[in-house]
Short mmCIF file of C-alpha atoms in Angstrom, two decimals:
data_model
loop_
_atom_site.label_atom_id
_atom_site.label_comp_id
_atom_site.label_asym_id
_atom_site.label_seq_id
_atom_site.Cartn_x
_atom_site.Cartn_y
_atom_site.Cartn_z
CA UNK A 1 110.34 -34.69 115.31
CA UNK A 2 111.39 -31.46 113.67
CA UNK A 3 108.24 -29.56 112.69
CA UNK A 4 109.93 -28.17 109.56
CA UNK A 5 110.23 -31.62 108.00
CA UNK A 6 106.70 -32.74 108.92
CA UNK A 7 105.16 -31.41 105.65
CA UNK A 8 107.90 -33.20 103.70
CA UNK A 9 107.16 -36.47 105.47
CA UNK A 10 103.43 -36.06 104.75
CA UNK A 11 104.19 -35.33 101.10
CA UNK A 12 106.40 -38.43 100.83
CA UNK A 13 103.63 -40.57 102.35
CA UNK A 14 101.11 -39.21 99.86
CA UNK A 15 103.53 -39.90 97.03
CA UNK A 16 103.92 -43.51 98.18
CA UNK A 17 100.16 -43.96 98.39
CA UNK A 18 99.80 -42.52 94.89
CA UNK A 19 102.56 -44.77 93.56
CA UNK A 20 100.94 -47.90 95.00
CA UNK A 21 97.55 -46.79 93.67
CA UNK A 22 99.02 -46.27 90.19
CA UNK A 23 100.72 -49.66 90.26
CA UNK A 24 97.49 -51.36 91.38
CA UNK A 25 95.52 -49.52 88.68
CA UNK A 26 98.01 -50.55 86.00
CA UNK A 27 97.88 -54.18 87.11
CA UNK A 28 94.10 -54.13 86.82
CA UNK A 29 94.16 -52.44 83.42
CA UNK A 30 96.29 -55.20 81.90
CA UNK A 31 93.44 -57.69 81.90
CA UNK A 32 91.30 -57.98 78.71
CA UNK A 33 88.10 -55.97 78.59
CA UNK A 34 88.94 -53.87 81.66
CA UNK A 35 87.26 -50.58 82.32
CA UNK A 36 87.89 -47.95 84.95
CA UNK A 37 86.13 -50.35 87.29
CA UNK A 38 88.35 -53.28 86.26
CA UNK A 39 85.39 -55.53 85.54
CA UNK A 40 85.57 -58.48 83.15
CA UNK A 41 82.42 -57.71 81.22
CA UNK A 42 81.78 -60.21 78.47
CA UNK A 43 83.88 -62.98 80.02
CA UNK A 44 82.21 -66.35 80.50
CA UNK A 45 80.71 -66.68 83.95
CA UNK A 46 80.72 -62.92 84.65
CA UNK A 47 77.52 -61.64 86.25
CA UNK A 48 77.08 -57.88 86.37
CA UNK A 49 74.94 -57.26 89.48
CA UNK A 50 73.77 -53.87 88.19
CA UNK A 51 72.55 -55.13 84.83
CA UNK A 52 71.17 -58.33 86.42
CA UNK A 53 69.13 -56.10 88.71
CA UNK A 54 67.89 -54.11 85.71
CA UNK A 55 66.76 -57.29 83.99
CA UNK A 56 64.99 -58.55 87.09
CA UNK A 57 63.08 -55.26 87.33
CA UNK A 58 62.07 -55.59 83.66
CA UNK A 59 63.51 -52.20 82.69
CA UNK A 60 63.73 -51.55 78.98
CA UNK A 61 66.99 -49.93 77.90
CA UNK A 62 66.66 -47.53 74.96
CA UNK A 63 69.20 -45.78 72.77
CA UNK A 64 71.00 -43.40 72.74
CA UNK A 65 72.93 -42.89 75.98
CA UNK A 66 73.02 -39.58 77.85
CA UNK A 67 75.51 -37.28 76.09
CA UNK A 68 77.10 -33.86 76.43
CA UNK A 69 78.92 -34.64 79.66
CA UNK A 70 81.05 -31.80 81.01
CA UNK A 71 83.04 -31.80 84.21
CA UNK A 72 84.57 -28.84 86.02
CA UNK A 73 86.45 -28.07 89.22
CA UNK A 74 85.83 -25.15 91.58
CA UNK A 75 87.74 -24.16 94.69
CA UNK A 76 86.47 -22.63 97.93
CA UNK A 77 88.94 -21.18 100.43
CA UNK A 78 88.22 -19.98 103.96
CA UNK A 79 90.83 -18.03 105.91
CA UNK A 80 91.40 -19.19 109.47
CA UNK A 81 93.27 -17.59 112.38
CA UNK A 82 97.07 -17.84 112.64
CA UNK A 83 97.73 -17.73 108.89
CA UNK A 84 95.86 -20.96 108.12
CA UNK A 85 93.34 -21.74 105.37
CA UNK A 86 90.73 -24.45 104.96
CA UNK A 87 90.06 -25.25 101.33
CA UNK A 88 87.85 -27.56 99.31
CA UNK A 89 87.79 -28.45 95.64
CA UNK A 90 84.43 -29.50 94.19
CA UNK A 91 83.97 -31.59 91.05
CA UNK A 92 80.78 -31.03 89.07
CA UNK A 93 79.42 -33.27 86.32
CA UNK A 94 76.68 -31.91 84.02
CA UNK A 95 75.01 -33.33 80.93
CA UNK A 96 72.60 -32.33 78.18
CA UNK A 97 68.87 -32.85 78.72
CA UNK A 98 67.54 -36.19 77.54
CA UNK A 99 64.22 -36.12 75.62
CA UNK A 100 61.30 -37.15 77.84
CA UNK A 101 63.53 -37.80 80.88
CA UNK A 102 61.66 -37.64 84.18
CA UNK A 103 64.82 -38.05 86.27
CA UNK A 104 68.42 -39.17 86.01
CA UNK A 105 70.34 -41.92 87.76
CA UNK A 106 74.02 -41.78 88.60
CA UNK A 107 76.19 -44.76 89.39
CA UNK A 108 79.59 -44.66 91.05
CA UNK A 109 82.22 -46.68 89.20
CA UNK A 110 85.07 -47.73 91.48
CA UNK A 111 88.27 -49.63 90.82
CA UNK A 112 86.59 -52.59 92.51
CA UNK A 113 83.49 -52.46 90.31
CA UNK A 114 80.23 -50.63 89.79
CA UNK A 115 78.29 -49.64 92.88
CA UNK A 116 74.92 -51.41 93.17
CA UNK A 117 73.45 -48.21 94.64
CA UNK A 118 72.05 -45.67 92.22
CA UNK A 119 71.55 -41.99 93.01
CA UNK A 120 68.35 -40.59 91.47
CA UNK A 121 67.88 -36.86 90.88
CA UNK A 122 65.97 -34.44 88.69
CA UNK A 123 68.86 -31.98 88.21
CA UNK A 124 71.22 -32.31 85.26
CA UNK A 125 74.30 -31.61 87.37
CA UNK A 126 75.96 -33.56 90.14
CA UNK A 127 78.52 -32.01 92.53
CA UNK A 128 80.80 -33.61 95.11
CA UNK A 129 83.80 -32.58 97.18
CA UNK A 130 86.86 -34.05 95.46
CA UNK A 131 89.65 -32.67 97.67
CA UNK A 132 90.11 -30.69 100.88
CA UNK A 133 92.78 -29.74 103.36
CA UNK A 134 93.71 -27.32 106.11
CA UNK A 135 97.20 -25.87 105.97
CA UNK A 136 99.31 -22.73 106.19
CA UNK A 137 98.11 -19.97 103.90
CA UNK A 138 101.59 -19.57 102.40
CA UNK A 139 101.43 -23.16 101.07
CA UNK A 140 98.29 -22.51 99.00
CA UNK A 141 96.13 -25.52 98.13
CA UNK A 142 98.62 -28.03 99.48
CA UNK A 143 98.56 -31.44 97.73
CA UNK A 144 95.43 -30.55 95.72
CA UNK A 145 96.71 -32.06 92.47
CA UNK A 146 97.87 -35.23 94.20
CA UNK A 147 94.50 -35.74 95.90
CA UNK A 148 92.65 -35.13 92.62
CA UNK A 149 94.92 -37.57 90.78
CA UNK A 150 94.13 -40.24 93.36
CA UNK A 151 90.39 -39.74 92.80
CA UNK A 152 90.80 -39.81 89.00
CA UNK A 153 92.32 -43.27 89.32
CA UNK A 154 89.81 -44.66 91.82
CA UNK A 155 86.38 -43.11 91.19
CA UNK A 156 84.13 -42.17 88.30
CA UNK A 157 80.44 -41.63 87.62
CA UNK A 158 78.11 -42.48 84.77
CA UNK A 159 74.54 -41.30 84.20
CA UNK A 160 71.39 -42.50 82.47
CA UNK A 161 67.94 -41.02 81.90
CA UNK A 162 64.85 -42.44 83.59
CA UNK A 163 61.80 -42.38 81.30
CA UNK A 164 58.16 -43.41 81.69
CA UNK A 165 56.91 -47.01 81.68
CA UNK A 166 60.05 -48.77 82.99
CA UNK A 167 62.30 -47.34 80.30
CA UNK A 168 65.82 -46.04 80.89
CA UNK A 169 68.48 -44.81 78.49
CA UNK A 170 71.80 -46.53 77.98
CA UNK A 171 74.52 -45.48 80.40
CA UNK A 172 76.76 -42.58 79.47
CA UNK A 173 80.51 -42.88 79.35
CA UNK A 174 82.28 -42.90 82.73
CA UNK A 175 83.74 -39.59 83.85
CA UNK A 176 86.57 -39.74 86.38
CA UNK A 177 86.11 -37.63 89.51
CA UNK A 178 88.64 -34.81 89.46
CA UNK A 179 89.04 -34.86 85.68
CA UNK A 180 87.81 -31.89 83.68
CA UNK A 181 86.82 -31.50 80.07
CA UNK A 182 85.70 -27.86 80.21
CA UNK A 183 88.05 -25.06 81.22
#
């Protein structure tokens, strides 16, 4: 295969993956009551495993939810031999302090539903790698926007405060990984 067309073939494959992901996401969003996770909350017979688990643990949910969510992107680039670079884009989600919060819990929200696993932390910021690649330096951050768009469609996070005596706050809104609301 001609090495000059290899990047074009890779780009076309990524475009096809993105197109299928968009189509799948649109199909899921057509159903009533859908969220980023495409769950049918409020429909008869629907059991939310996350909230069912909360009830079984006798956690008391208090108002208001965690607010002041901001998300940013930052890039790190490392130069490699032979005119190559290795780059990573990190997505960071931060929020305002919640009165009397001891810790915070984050929950991944996927197209398939909400993850039953919660991540507990004391910090008010959460950072993950949202995109990475290794390519020729002259091409810059190759396919960065396409990779971030794929994550925006497929993955988000929400956060709640953990208080004393089995109390937690309501969940915040879901923020899509790769999306920013602060420049």
